[in-house]
PDB file of C-alpha atoms in Angstrom:
ATOM      1  CA  MET Z 821       2.093  -0.122 -22.345  1.00 39.00           C
ATOM      2  CA  ARG Z 822       2.771  -3.701 -22.940  1.00 38.00           C
ATOM      3  CA  THR Z 823       0.871  -6.503 -21.934  1.00 37.00           C
ATOM      4  CA  ALA Z 824       2.672  -9.811 -23.001  1.00 39.00           C
ATOM      5  CA  CYS Z 825       4.367 -11.759 -20.220  1.00 44.00           C
ATOM      6  CA  SER Z 826       8.190 -12.590 -20.848  1.00 42.00           C
ATOM      7  CA  ARG Z 827       7.806 -16.208 -19.867  1.00 42.00           C
ATOM      8  CA  SER Z 828      11.723 -16.901 -19.916  1.00 39.00           C
ATOM      9  CA  ARG Z 829      12.493 -14.128 -17.497  1.00 42.00           C
ATOM     10  CA  CYS Z 830       9.347 -14.454 -15.090  1.00 45.00           C
ATOM     11  CA  GLY Z 831       9.667 -18.232 -14.309  1.00 45.00           C
ATOM     12  CA  CYS Z 832       5.908 -18.869 -15.022  1.00 46.00           C
ATOM     13  CA  GLU Z 833       6.361 -22.398 -14.783  1.00 51.00           C
ATOM     14  CA  LEU Z 834       7.255 -22.572 -11.078  1.00 64.00           C
ATOM     15  CA  ASN Z 835       3.827 -22.230  -9.874  1.00 84.00           C
ATOM     16  CA  PRO Z 836       1.150 -22.917 -12.546  1.00 90.00           C
ATOM     17  CA  ILE Z 837      -1.884 -21.315 -10.648  1.00 92.00           C
ATOM     18  CA  VAL Z 838      -0.111 -18.218  -9.524  1.00 93.00           C
ATOM     19  CA  ALA Z 839       1.745 -18.022 -12.964  1.00 93.00           C
ATOM     20  CA  GLY Z 840      -1.602 -18.406 -14.842  1.00 94.00           C
ATOM     21  CA  PHE Z 841      -3.230 -15.856 -13.094  1.00 95.00           C
ATOM     22  CA  VAL Z 842      -0.296 -13.534 -13.706  1.00 95.00           C
ATOM     23  CA  ARG Z 843      -0.413 -14.452 -17.324  1.00 95.00           C
ATOM     24  CA  ALA Z 844      -4.124 -13.611 -17.368  1.00 96.00           C
ATOM     25  CA  MET Z 845      -3.721 -10.179 -15.906  1.00 96.00           C
ATOM     26  CA  ARG Z 846      -1.118  -9.430 -18.801  1.00 96.00           C
ATOM     27  CA  ASP Z 847      -3.206 -10.532 -21.564  1.00 96.00           C
ATOM     28  CA  GLU Z 848      -5.206  -7.805 -23.219  1.00 95.00           C
ATOM     29  CA  GLN Z 849      -7.895  -9.869 -24.597  1.00 96.00           C
ATOM     30  CA  ILE Z 850      -8.465 -11.950 -21.345  1.00 97.00           C
ATOM     31  CA  MET Z 851      -8.741  -8.655 -19.225  1.00 97.00           C
ATOM     32  CA  ARG Z 852     -11.047  -6.765 -21.643  1.00 96.00           C
ATOM     33  CA  GLN Z 853     -13.219  -9.948 -21.628  1.00 96.00           C
ATOM     34  CA  GLU Z 854     -13.297  -9.797 -17.794  1.00 95.00           C
ATOM     35  CA  PHE Z 855     -14.137  -6.189 -17.561  1.00 96.00           C
ATOM     36  CA  SER Z 856     -16.975  -6.222 -20.339  1.00 95.00           C
ATOM     37  CA  TYR Z 857     -19.821  -7.310 -18.191  1.00 91.00           C
ATOM     38  CA  ILE Z 858     -21.212  -3.761 -17.411  1.00 92.00           C
ATOM     39  CA  PRO Z 859     -20.371  -0.498 -19.374  1.00 92.00           C
ATOM     40  CA  PRO Z 860     -18.915   1.088 -16.303  1.00 92.00           C
ATOM     41  CA  GLU Z 861     -16.469  -1.552 -16.096  1.00 94.00           C
ATOM     42  CA  ILE Z 862     -15.554  -1.463 -19.762  1.00 95.00           C
ATOM     43  CA  GLU Z 863     -14.874   2.268 -18.935  1.00 94.00           C
ATOM     44  CA  ARG Z 864     -12.777   1.379 -15.831  1.00 93.00           C
ATOM     45  CA  TYR Z 865     -10.585  -0.930 -17.997  1.00 96.00           C
ATOM     46  CA  ASP Z 866     -10.192   1.549 -20.779  1.00 96.00           C
ATOM     47  CA  ASN Z 867      -9.010   4.350 -18.274  1.00 96.00           C
ATOM     48  CA  ARG Z 868      -6.955   1.906 -16.217  1.00 97.00           C
ATOM     49  CA  PHE Z 869      -3.818   4.104 -16.292  1.00 97.00           C
ATOM     50  CA  ILE Z 870      -5.264   7.361 -15.617  1.00 97.00           C
ATOM     51  CA  CYS Z 871      -3.905   8.455 -12.352  1.00 97.00           C
ATOM     52  CA  ILE Z 872      -1.043   5.842 -12.458  1.00 98.00           C
ATOM     53  CA  ARG Z 873       1.407   8.538 -11.040  1.00 98.00           C
ATOM     54  CA  ASN Z 874      -0.294   8.683  -7.761  1.00 98.00           C
ATOM     55  CA  GLY Z 875      -1.470   4.866  -7.585  1.00 97.00           C
ATOM     56  CA  ASN Z 876      -5.278   5.530  -7.894  1.00 96.00           C
ATOM     57  CA  CYS Z 877      -6.197   3.424 -10.828  1.00 96.00           C
ATOM     58  CA  LEU Z 878      -6.922   0.025 -11.791  1.00 96.00           C
ATOM     59  CA  GLY Z 879      -3.770  -0.411 -13.502  1.00 97.00           C
ATOM     60  CA  ALA Z 880      -1.830   0.462 -10.114  1.00 97.00           C
ATOM     61  CA  MET Z 881      -3.748  -2.197  -8.481  1.00 95.00           C
ATOM     62  CA  LEU Z 882      -3.075  -4.786 -11.199  1.00 96.00           C
ATOM     63  CA  TYR Z 883       0.730  -4.146 -11.083  1.00 97.00           C
ATOM     64  CA  THR Z 884       0.677  -4.235  -7.234  1.00 96.00           C
ATOM     65  CA  VAL Z 885      -1.094  -7.684  -7.263  1.00 95.00           C
ATOM     66  CA  GLN Z 886       1.365  -9.037  -9.555  1.00 96.00           C
ATOM     67  CA  ALA Z 887       4.296  -7.632  -7.483  1.00 96.00           C
ATOM     68  CA  MET Z 888       2.703  -9.150  -4.369  1.00 93.00           C
ATOM     69  CA  LEU Z 889       2.862 -12.541  -5.924  1.00 93.00           C
ATOM     70  CA  GLY Z 890       6.412 -12.376  -6.902  1.00 92.00           C
ATOM     71  CA  TYR Z 891       6.206 -11.223 -10.405  1.00 94.00           C
ATOM     72  CA  GLY Z 892       7.061  -7.520  -9.873  1.00 95.00           C
ATOM     73  CA  ASP Z 893      10.787  -7.551 -11.512  1.00 96.00           C
ATOM     74  CA  ASP Z 894      10.375  -9.609 -14.642  1.00 93.00           C
ATOM     75  CA  HIS Z 895       8.167  -7.410 -16.696  1.00 93.00           C
ATOM     76  CA  GLU Z 896       9.047  -3.909 -18.395  1.00 96.00           C
ATOM     77  CA  ASP Z 897       5.624  -2.437 -17.297  1.00 96.00           C
ATOM     78  CA  LEU Z 898       6.111  -3.264 -13.544  1.00 97.00           C
ATOM     79  CA  ILE Z 899       9.698  -2.073 -13.565  1.00 97.00           C
ATOM     80  CA  ALA Z 900       8.480   1.016 -15.161  1.00 98.00           C
ATOM     81  CA  PHE Z 901       5.748   1.283 -12.221  1.00 98.00           C
ATOM     82  CA  GLN Z 902       8.500   1.102  -9.609  1.00 98.00           C
ATOM     83  CA  GLN Z 903      10.102   4.202 -10.971  1.00 98.00           C
ATOM     84  CA  ILE Z 904       6.643   5.884 -10.831  1.00 98.00           C
ATOM     85  CA  ALA Z 905       6.435   4.927  -7.205  1.00 98.00           C
ATOM     86  CA  LEU Z 906       9.613   6.220  -6.521  1.00 98.00           C
ATOM     87  CA  LYS Z 907       8.850   9.508  -8.120  1.00 98.00           C
ATOM     88  CA  GLY Z 908       5.779   9.866  -5.789  1.00 98.00           C
ATOM     89  CA  PHE Z 909       7.928   9.849  -2.592  1.00 98.00           C
ATOM     90  CA  GLU Z 910      10.374  12.236  -4.527  1.00 98.00           C
ATOM     91  CA  ARG Z 911       7.603  14.333  -4.832  1.00 98.00           C
ATOM     92  CA  ILE Z 912       6.506  14.471  -1.129  1.00 98.00           C
ATOM     93  CA  LEU Z 913      10.256  15.249  -0.188  1.00 98.00           C
ATOM     94  CA  GLN Z 914       9.770  18.601  -2.465  1.00 98.00           C
ATOM     95  CA  MET Z 915       6.726  19.713  -0.276  1.00 97.00           C
ATOM     96  CA  SER Z 916       6.439  21.597   2.666  1.00 97.00           C
ATOM     97  CA  SER Z 917       2.713  20.913   3.016  1.00 97.00           C
ATOM     98  CA  LEU Z 918       0.085  19.037   1.154  1.00 97.00           C
ATOM     99  CA  GLU Z 919      -1.647  22.285   0.315  1.00 96.00           C
ATOM    100  CA  GLU Z 920       0.732  22.841  -2.331  1.00 97.00           C
ATOM    101  CA  ILE Z 921      -0.313  20.456  -4.784  1.00 97.00           C
ATOM    102  CA  LEU Z 922      -4.029  20.630  -4.044  1.00 97.00           C
ATOM    103  CA  LYS Z 923      -6.424  22.519  -6.148  1.00 95.00           C
ATOM    104  CA  LYS Z 924      -9.745  24.033  -4.760  1.00 92.00           C
ATOM    105  CA  ARG Z 925     -13.028  23.035  -6.272  1.00 85.00           C
ATOM    106  CA  LYS Z 926     -16.031  25.462  -6.672  1.00 77.00           C
ATOM    107  CA  GLY Z 927     -18.287  25.490  -3.912  1.00 65.00           C
ATOM    108  CA  VAL Z 928     -15.893  24.868  -1.338  1.00 56.00           C
ATOM    109  CA  GLU Z 929     -18.321  25.845   1.398  1.00 58.00           C
ATOM    110  CA  LYS Z 930     -20.034  22.319   1.014  1.00 57.00           C
ATOM    111  CA  THR Z 931     -18.613  19.572   2.872  1.00 58.00           C
ATOM    112  CA  ASN Z 932     -18.415  17.273  -0.071  1.00 64.00           C
ATOM    113  CA  LYS Z 933     -16.080  19.468  -1.972  1.00 81.00           C
ATOM    114  CA  LEU Z 934     -12.782  18.439  -0.816  1.00 91.00           C
ATOM    115  CA  PRO Z 935      -9.574  19.954  -2.564  1.00 94.00           C
ATOM    116  CA  TYR Z 936      -7.996  17.566  -5.127  1.00 96.00           C
ATOM    117  CA  ILE Z 937      -5.136  16.771  -6.995  1.00 97.00           C
ATOM    118  CA  GLU Z 938      -4.963  16.224 -10.880  1.00 97.00           C
ATOM    119  CA  SER Z 939      -4.666  12.696 -12.208  1.00 97.00           C
ATOM    120  CA  ASP Z 940      -1.293  13.233 -13.556  1.00 97.00           C
ATOM    121  CA  GLU Z 941       0.233  14.664 -10.329  1.00 98.00           C
ATOM    122  CA  TYR Z 942       2.812  12.309  -8.428  1.00 98.00           C
ATOM    123  CA  PHE Z 943       1.874  11.062  -5.021  1.00 98.00           C
ATOM    124  CA  SER Z 944       1.995   8.189  -2.726  1.00 98.00           C
ATOM    125  CA  ASN Z 945      -0.548   5.731  -1.667  1.00 96.00           C
ATOM    126  CA  ALA Z 946      -0.918   2.275  -0.330  1.00 94.00           C
ATOM    127  CA  TYR Z 947      -0.579   0.506  -3.832  1.00 95.00           C
ATOM    128  CA  THR Z 948       2.839   2.529  -4.532  1.00 98.00           C
ATOM    129  CA  LEU Z 949       4.114   1.490  -1.382  1.00 97.00           C
ATOM    130  CA  SER Z 950       3.194  -2.047  -1.885  1.00 96.00           C
ATOM    131  CA  ALA Z 951       4.599  -2.270  -5.114  1.00 97.00           C
ATOM    132  CA  LEU Z 952       8.046  -1.070  -3.889  1.00 98.00           C
ATOM    133  CA  ALA Z 953       8.078  -3.402  -0.870  1.00 97.00           C
ATOM    134  CA  TYR Z 954       7.467  -6.615  -2.978  1.00 95.00           C
ATOM    135  CA  THR Z 955      10.170  -5.700  -5.694  1.00 96.00           C
ATOM    136  CA  LYS Z 956      13.955  -5.214  -5.859  1.00 94.00           C
ATOM    137  CA  THR Z 957      14.926  -3.958  -9.173  1.00 96.00           C
ATOM    138  CA  TRP Z 958      14.848  -0.135  -7.786  1.00 97.00           C
ATOM    139  CA  ARG Z 959      16.914  -0.956  -4.797  1.00 96.00           C
ATOM    140  CA  THR Z 960      20.004   1.055  -4.400  1.00 96.00           C
ATOM    141  CA  GLU Z 961      21.248   2.763  -1.232  1.00 95.00           C
ATOM    142  CA  LYS Z 962      20.330   6.145  -2.697  1.00 97.00           C
ATOM    143  CA  ASN Z 963      16.606   5.073  -3.337  1.00 98.00           C
ATOM    144  CA  ILE Z 964      16.205   3.510   0.016  1.00 97.00           C
ATOM    145  CA  GLN Z 965      17.657   6.679   1.745  1.00 97.00           C
ATOM    146  CA  MET Z 966      15.369   8.695  -0.304  1.00 98.00           C
ATOM    147  CA  LEU Z 967      12.398   6.640   1.065  1.00 98.00           C
ATOM    148  CA  ALA Z 968      13.337   6.749   4.551  1.00 98.00           C
ATOM    149  CA  ASP Z 969      13.749  10.447   4.067  1.00 98.00           C
ATOM    150  CA  ALA Z 970      10.160  10.758   2.420  1.00 98.00           C
ATOM    151  CA  LEU Z 971       8.648   8.680   5.048  1.00 98.00           C
ATOM    152  CA  ASN Z 972      10.048  10.799   7.991  1.00 98.00           C
ATOM    153  CA  HIS Z 973       9.049  13.999   5.964  1.00 98.00           C
ATOM    154  CA  ILE Z 974       5.395  12.899   5.820  1.00 98.00           C
ATOM    155  CA  ASN Z 975       5.346  12.685   9.432  1.00 97.00           C
ATOM    156  CA  ARG Z 976       6.770  16.160   9.675  1.00 98.00           C
ATOM    157  CA  ILE Z 977       4.490  17.904   7.085  1.00 98.00           C
ATOM    158  CA  MET Z 978       1.230  15.937   7.028  1.00 98.00           C
ATOM    159  CA  LYS Z 979      -1.716  17.030   9.272  1.00 96.00           C
ATOM    160  CA  PRO Z 980      -3.976  14.432  11.099  1.00 95.00           C
ATOM    161  CA  ASP Z 981      -6.962  16.030   9.518  1.00 95.00           C
ATOM    162  CA  ASN Z 982      -5.646  16.206   5.894  1.00 96.00           C
ATOM    163  CA  GLN Z 983      -8.175  15.038   3.349  1.00 94.00           C
ATOM    164  CA  MET Z 984      -8.285  15.198  -0.702  1.00 96.00           C
ATOM    165  CA  HIS Z 985      -9.822  13.659  -3.790  1.00 96.00           C
ATOM    166  CA  VAL Z 986      -8.228  12.627  -6.934  1.00 96.00           C
ATOM    167  CA  LYS Z 987      -9.627  14.031 -10.246  1.00 95.00           C
ATOM    168  CA  THR Z 988     -10.069  11.747 -12.921  1.00 93.00           C
ATOM    169  CA  LYS Z 989     -11.564  13.487 -15.904  1.00 90.00           C
ATOM    170  CA  SER Z 990     -14.645  15.335 -14.666  1.00 89.00           C
ATOM    171  CA  ARG Z 991     -14.949  13.193 -11.534  1.00 91.00           C
ATOM    172  CA  TYR Z 992     -13.461  13.147  -8.188  1.00 93.00           C
ATOM    173  CA  TYR Z 993     -12.683  10.191  -6.060  1.00 92.00           C
ATOM    174  CA  ALA Z 994     -11.413   9.336  -2.685  1.00 92.00           C
ATOM    175  CA  PRO Z 995      -7.787   8.037  -3.084  1.00 93.00           C
ATOM    176  CA  TYR Z 996      -7.032   4.550  -1.819  1.00 87.00           C
ATOM    177  CA  PHE Z 997      -4.954   5.371   1.474  1.00 89.00           C
ATOM    178  CA  ALA Z 998      -3.018   8.044   0.109  1.00 95.00           C
ATOM    179  CA  LEU Z 999      -0.043   9.194   2.621  1.00 96.00           C
ATOM    180  CA  VAL Z1000      -1.866  12.370   3.361  1.00 97.00           C
ATOM    181  CA  THR Z1001      -1.825  11.959   7.312  1.00 96.00           C
ATOM    182  CA  PRO Z1002       1.244  11.000   9.665  1.00 96.00           C
ATOM    183  CA  ILE Z1003       1.971   7.277   9.605  1.00 95.00           C
ATOM    184  CA  ARG Z1004       1.277   5.983  13.141  1.00 93.00           C
ATOM    185  CA  ALA Z1005       3.894   3.825  14.980  1.00 95.00           C
ATOM    186  CA  PHE Z1006       2.657   0.555  16.330  1.00 93.00           C
ATOM    187  CA  ASP Z1007       0.656   1.094  19.593  1.00 92.00           C
ATOM    188  CA  PRO Z1008      -0.817  -1.900  21.613  1.00 90.00           C
ATOM    189  CA  ASP Z1009      -3.717   0.357  22.899  1.00 89.00           C
ATOM    190  CA  TYR Z1010      -4.617   2.144  19.505  1.00 85.00           C
ATOM    191  CA  ILE Z1011      -5.504   0.701  16.252  1.00 81.00           C
ATOM    192  CA  SER Z1012      -5.467   3.564  13.684  1.00 72.00           C
ATOM    193  CA  THR Z1013      -6.530   2.153  10.354  1.00 71.00           C
ATOM    194  CA  ILE Z1014      -7.874  -1.401   9.107  1.00 69.00           C
ATOM    195  CA  THR Z1015      -4.262  -1.649   7.271  1.00 77.00           C
ATOM    196  CA  TYR Z1016      -2.304  -0.769  10.436  1.00 79.00           C
ATOM    197  CA  ARG Z1017       0.159  -3.438  10.923  1.00 88.00           C
ATOM    198  CA  ARG Z1018       0.615  -4.236   7.222  1.00 90.00           C
ATOM    199  CA  ILE Z1019       1.684  -0.441   6.322  1.00 93.00           C
ATOM    200  CA  LEU Z1020       4.456  -0.876   9.077  1.00 95.00           C
ATOM    201  CA  THR Z1021       5.487  -4.028   7.629  1.00 95.00           C
ATOM    202  CA  GLU Z1022       5.734  -2.844   4.174  1.00 95.00           C
ATOM    203  CA  ILE Z1023       7.766   0.271   5.164  1.00 97.00           C
ATOM    204  CA  ALA Z1024      10.105  -2.338   6.887  1.00 96.00           C
ATOM    205  CA  MET Z1025      10.352  -4.368   3.731  1.00 96.00           C
ATOM    206  CA  LEU Z1026      11.873  -1.294   1.944  1.00 97.00           C
ATOM    207  CA  GLY Z1027      15.040  -2.015   3.487  1.00 96.00           C
ATOM    208  CA  VAL Z1028      15.178   1.324   5.650  1.00 96.00           C
ATOM    209  CA  GLY Z1029      15.853  -0.290   8.828  1.00 94.00           C
ATOM    210  CA  GLU Z1030      15.399   2.073  11.640  1.00 96.00           C
ATOM    211  CA  ARG Z1031      16.122   5.125   9.614  1.00 97.00           C
ATOM    212  CA  VAL Z1032      12.379   5.715   9.620  1.00 98.00           C
ATOM    213  CA  GLY Z1033      11.066   7.052  12.848  1.00 97.00           C
ATOM    214  CA  VAL Z1034       7.791   4.934  13.150  1.00 97.00           C
ATOM    215  CA  VAL Z1035       9.939   2.017  12.578  1.00 97.00           C
ATOM    216  CA  LYS Z1036      12.138   2.596  15.487  1.00 97.00           C
ATOM    217  CA  GLU Z1037       9.247   3.660  17.712  1.00 97.00           C
ATOM    218  CA  SER Z1038       7.094   0.592  16.590  1.00 96.00           C
ATOM    219  CA  LEU Z1039      10.052  -1.662  17.655  1.00 97.00           C
ATOM    220  CA  GLU Z1040      10.029  -0.155  21.094  1.00 97.00           C
ATOM    221  CA  ALA Z1041       6.363  -0.405  21.628  1.00 96.00           C
ATOM    222  CA  ILE Z1042       6.493  -4.080  20.469  1.00 96.00           C
ATOM    223  CA  SER Z1043       9.153  -4.743  23.002  1.00 96.00           C
ATOM    224  CA  ALA Z1044       7.156  -3.078  25.666  1.00 96.00           C
ATOM    225  CA  ALA Z1045       4.024  -4.896  24.905  1.00 95.00           C
ATOM    226  CA  THR Z1046       5.690  -8.237  24.724  1.00 95.00           C
ATOM    227  CA  ASP Z1047       4.785 -10.159  27.894  1.00 92.00           C
ATOM    228  CA  ASP Z1048       7.044 -12.555  29.985  1.00 92.00           C
ATOM    229  CA  GLU Z1049       6.355 -15.496  27.713  1.00 92.00           C
ATOM    230  CA  GLY Z1050       7.230 -13.539  24.378  1.00 93.00           C
ATOM    231  CA  ILE Z1051       3.635 -13.111  23.444  1.00 94.00           C
ATOM    232  CA  LEU Z1052       2.722  -9.539  21.969  1.00 93.00           C
ATOM    233  CA  LYS Z1053      -0.689  -8.366  23.518  1.00 90.00           C
ATOM    234  CA  MET Z1054      -3.044  -5.658  22.085  1.00 87.00           C
ATOM    235  CA  ASN Z1055      -5.684  -3.732  24.079  1.00 85.00           C
ATOM    236  CA  PHE Z1056      -9.080  -4.514  22.107  1.00 79.00           C
ATOM    237  CA  GLY Z1057     -11.217  -3.500  24.857  1.00 78.00           C
ATOM    238  CA  GLN Z1058     -10.878   0.264  24.033  1.00 76.00           C
ATOM    239  CA  PRO Z1059     -13.964   1.512  22.303  1.00 75.00           C
ATOM    240  CA  HIS Z1060     -12.038   3.201  19.438  1.00 71.00           C
ATOM    241  CA  ASN Z1061     -10.358  -0.164  18.613  1.00 74.00           C
ATOM    242  CA  LYS Z1062     -13.495  -2.216  18.037  1.00 73.00           C
ATOM    243  CA  ARG Z1063     -13.972  -0.653  14.504  1.00 72.00           C
ATOM    244  CA  TYR Z1064     -10.729  -1.828  13.125  1.00 73.00           C
ATOM    245  CA  SER Z1065     -10.086  -4.813  15.371  1.00 75.00           C
ATOM    246  CA  PRO Z1066      -8.435  -7.940  13.829  1.00 76.00           C
ATOM    247  CA  LEU Z1067     -11.182 -10.004  15.350  1.00 75.00           C
ATOM    248  CA  LYS Z1068     -13.518  -8.699  12.391  1.00 73.00           C
ATOM    249  CA  ILE Z1069     -11.227 -10.049   9.821  1.00 73.00           C
ATOM    250  CA  GLU Z1070     -13.095 -13.013   8.066  1.00 72.00           C
ATOM    251  CA  TYR Z1071     -10.906 -13.424   5.087  1.00 69.00           C
ATOM    252  CA  PRO Z1072      -8.021 -11.684   3.165  1.00 66.00           C
ATOM    253  CA  THR Z1073      -8.906  -8.440   1.219  1.00 68.00           C
ATOM    254  CA  PRO Z1074      -7.166  -5.220   0.499  1.00 64.00           C
ATOM    255  CA  TYR Z1075      -9.088  -3.569   3.292  1.00 67.00           C
ATOM    256  CA  VAL Z1076      -8.010  -5.728   6.062  1.00 71.00           C
ATOM    257  CA  ASP Z1077      -4.670  -6.383   8.261  1.00 75.00           C
ATOM    258  CA  VAL Z1078      -2.477  -9.332   8.330  1.00 72.00           C
ATOM    259  CA  ARG Z1079      -4.117 -12.633   9.297  1.00 78.00           C
ATOM    260  CA  LEU Z1080      -2.804 -16.373   9.055  1.00 83.00           C
ATOM    261  CA  GLU Z1081      -4.667 -18.175  11.665  1.00 85.00           C
ATOM    262  CA  GLU Z1082      -8.134 -19.577  10.488  1.00 81.00           C
ATOM    263  CA  ASP Z1083     -10.068 -19.000  13.573  1.00 80.00           C
ATOM    264  CA  TYR Z1084      -9.813 -16.240  16.233  1.00 81.00           C
ATOM    265  CA  LYS Z1085     -12.962 -17.300  18.430  1.00 78.00           C
ATOM    266  CA  LYS Z1086     -11.201 -20.015  20.314  1.00 75.00           C
ATOM    267  CA  GLY Z1087      -7.527 -20.825  21.613  1.00 77.00           C
ATOM    268  CA  HIS Z1088      -4.822 -18.460  21.016  1.00 86.00           C
ATOM    269  CA  GLY Z1089      -5.056 -17.706  17.317  1.00 87.00           C
ATOM    270  CA  LEU Z1090      -4.976 -14.032  17.491  1.00 86.00           C
ATOM    271  CA  ASP Z1091      -2.148 -14.021  20.131  1.00 90.00           C
ATOM    272  CA  CYS Z1092      -0.258 -16.300  17.512  1.00 91.00           C
ATOM    273  CA  ASP Z1093      -0.895 -13.932  14.729  1.00 89.00           C
ATOM    274  CA  LEU Z1094       0.005 -10.851  16.676  1.00 91.00           C
ATOM    275  CA  THR Z1095       3.244 -12.531  17.834  1.00 94.00           C
ATOM    276  CA  PHE Z1096       4.113 -13.743  14.513  1.00 94.00           C
ATOM    277  CA  TRP Z1097       3.862 -10.350  12.964  1.00 93.00           C
ATOM    278  CA  ALA Z1098       6.063  -9.041  15.969  1.00 95.00           C
ATOM    279  CA  VAL Z1099       8.876 -11.515  15.179  1.00 95.00           C
ATOM    280  CA  GLN Z1100       8.254 -10.852  11.388  1.00 94.00           C
ATOM    281  CA  PHE Z1101       8.730  -7.170  11.862  1.00 95.00           C
ATOM    282  CA  LYS Z1102      11.738  -7.207  13.766  1.00 96.00           C
ATOM    283  CA  SER Z1103      13.478  -9.635  11.253  1.00 95.00           C
ATOM    284  CA  LEU Z1104      12.506  -7.446   8.409  1.00 95.00           C
ATOM    285  CA  VAL Z1105      14.137  -4.345  10.125  1.00 96.00           C
ATOM    286  CA  GLU Z1106      17.197  -6.031  11.273  1.00 93.00           C
ATOM    287  CA  ASN Z1107      17.757  -8.097   8.040  1.00 87.00           C
ATOM    288  CA  ARG Z1108      16.949  -5.131   5.805  1.00 78.00           C
ATOM    289  CA  PHE Z1109      14.556  -7.262   3.633  1.00 61.00           C
ATOM    290  CA  PHE Z1110      15.477  -7.495  -0.063  1.00 59.00           C
ATOM    291  CA  LEU Z1111      18.638  -5.706   0.214  1.00 55.00           C
ATOM    292  CA  ASP Z1112      20.474  -8.113  -1.544  1.00 55.00           C
ATOM    293  CA  LYS Z1113      19.397  -8.246  -5.212  1.00 48.00           C
TER     294      LYS Z1113
END
């Protein structure tokens, strides 16, 4: 895959800090140096495109970061990754159950021997979803409808207790938020994962509108959970909500939900963040974000 940044197309001069970061991620020499400090990281970089079809690799993460920074449509490799991401959702539409693509390992009676998919199997995860949410080259009505159908299909065929690994050469790894379980609509009384609202936001960013069931259900739940002053409220007192509560977010990482306010310990910081998210989510759904190329 190519690594050079086409400066004339990506507008790197618009934000020198972000642009410099993106150029560094596209520079083979710089990246090899960054991943040279211990042997396992050298191997990780050398193998960065293994599992690219299901988004479970360093290459997928690097492409997704660039897309989230606004540089997902200016480079041939990233445009190619958009097509890979689409194929992952198309693959889901071809399935009637997750078991169709899973392979069993020897010694399956042991609890740590989960079934797996091969590294070259197409499938969708949080990286491929994000890559599509923050880009637009792929956007046609046909592709948007396909994604809406695939997301609805996930909630028809996936079981809540589904688990799998991804095989990379002779090793097996847990995938990064692979879409192997039903996607939960927003519920003010239940926080299902640490990227709960972010997943819903990125689905809305695909331009699917209310064609996806969890989007429509989330809009209804947001409306019901908004008080008379227009503030979205969530129930953080439930024991099962403590683990994934936004109150535990200290700084942005790939493994937390959306946070803008600096401090949740005093004032109405959390109320402001939740309400901003609700307004943003509604706007993304109504305006079918990024539909205009």
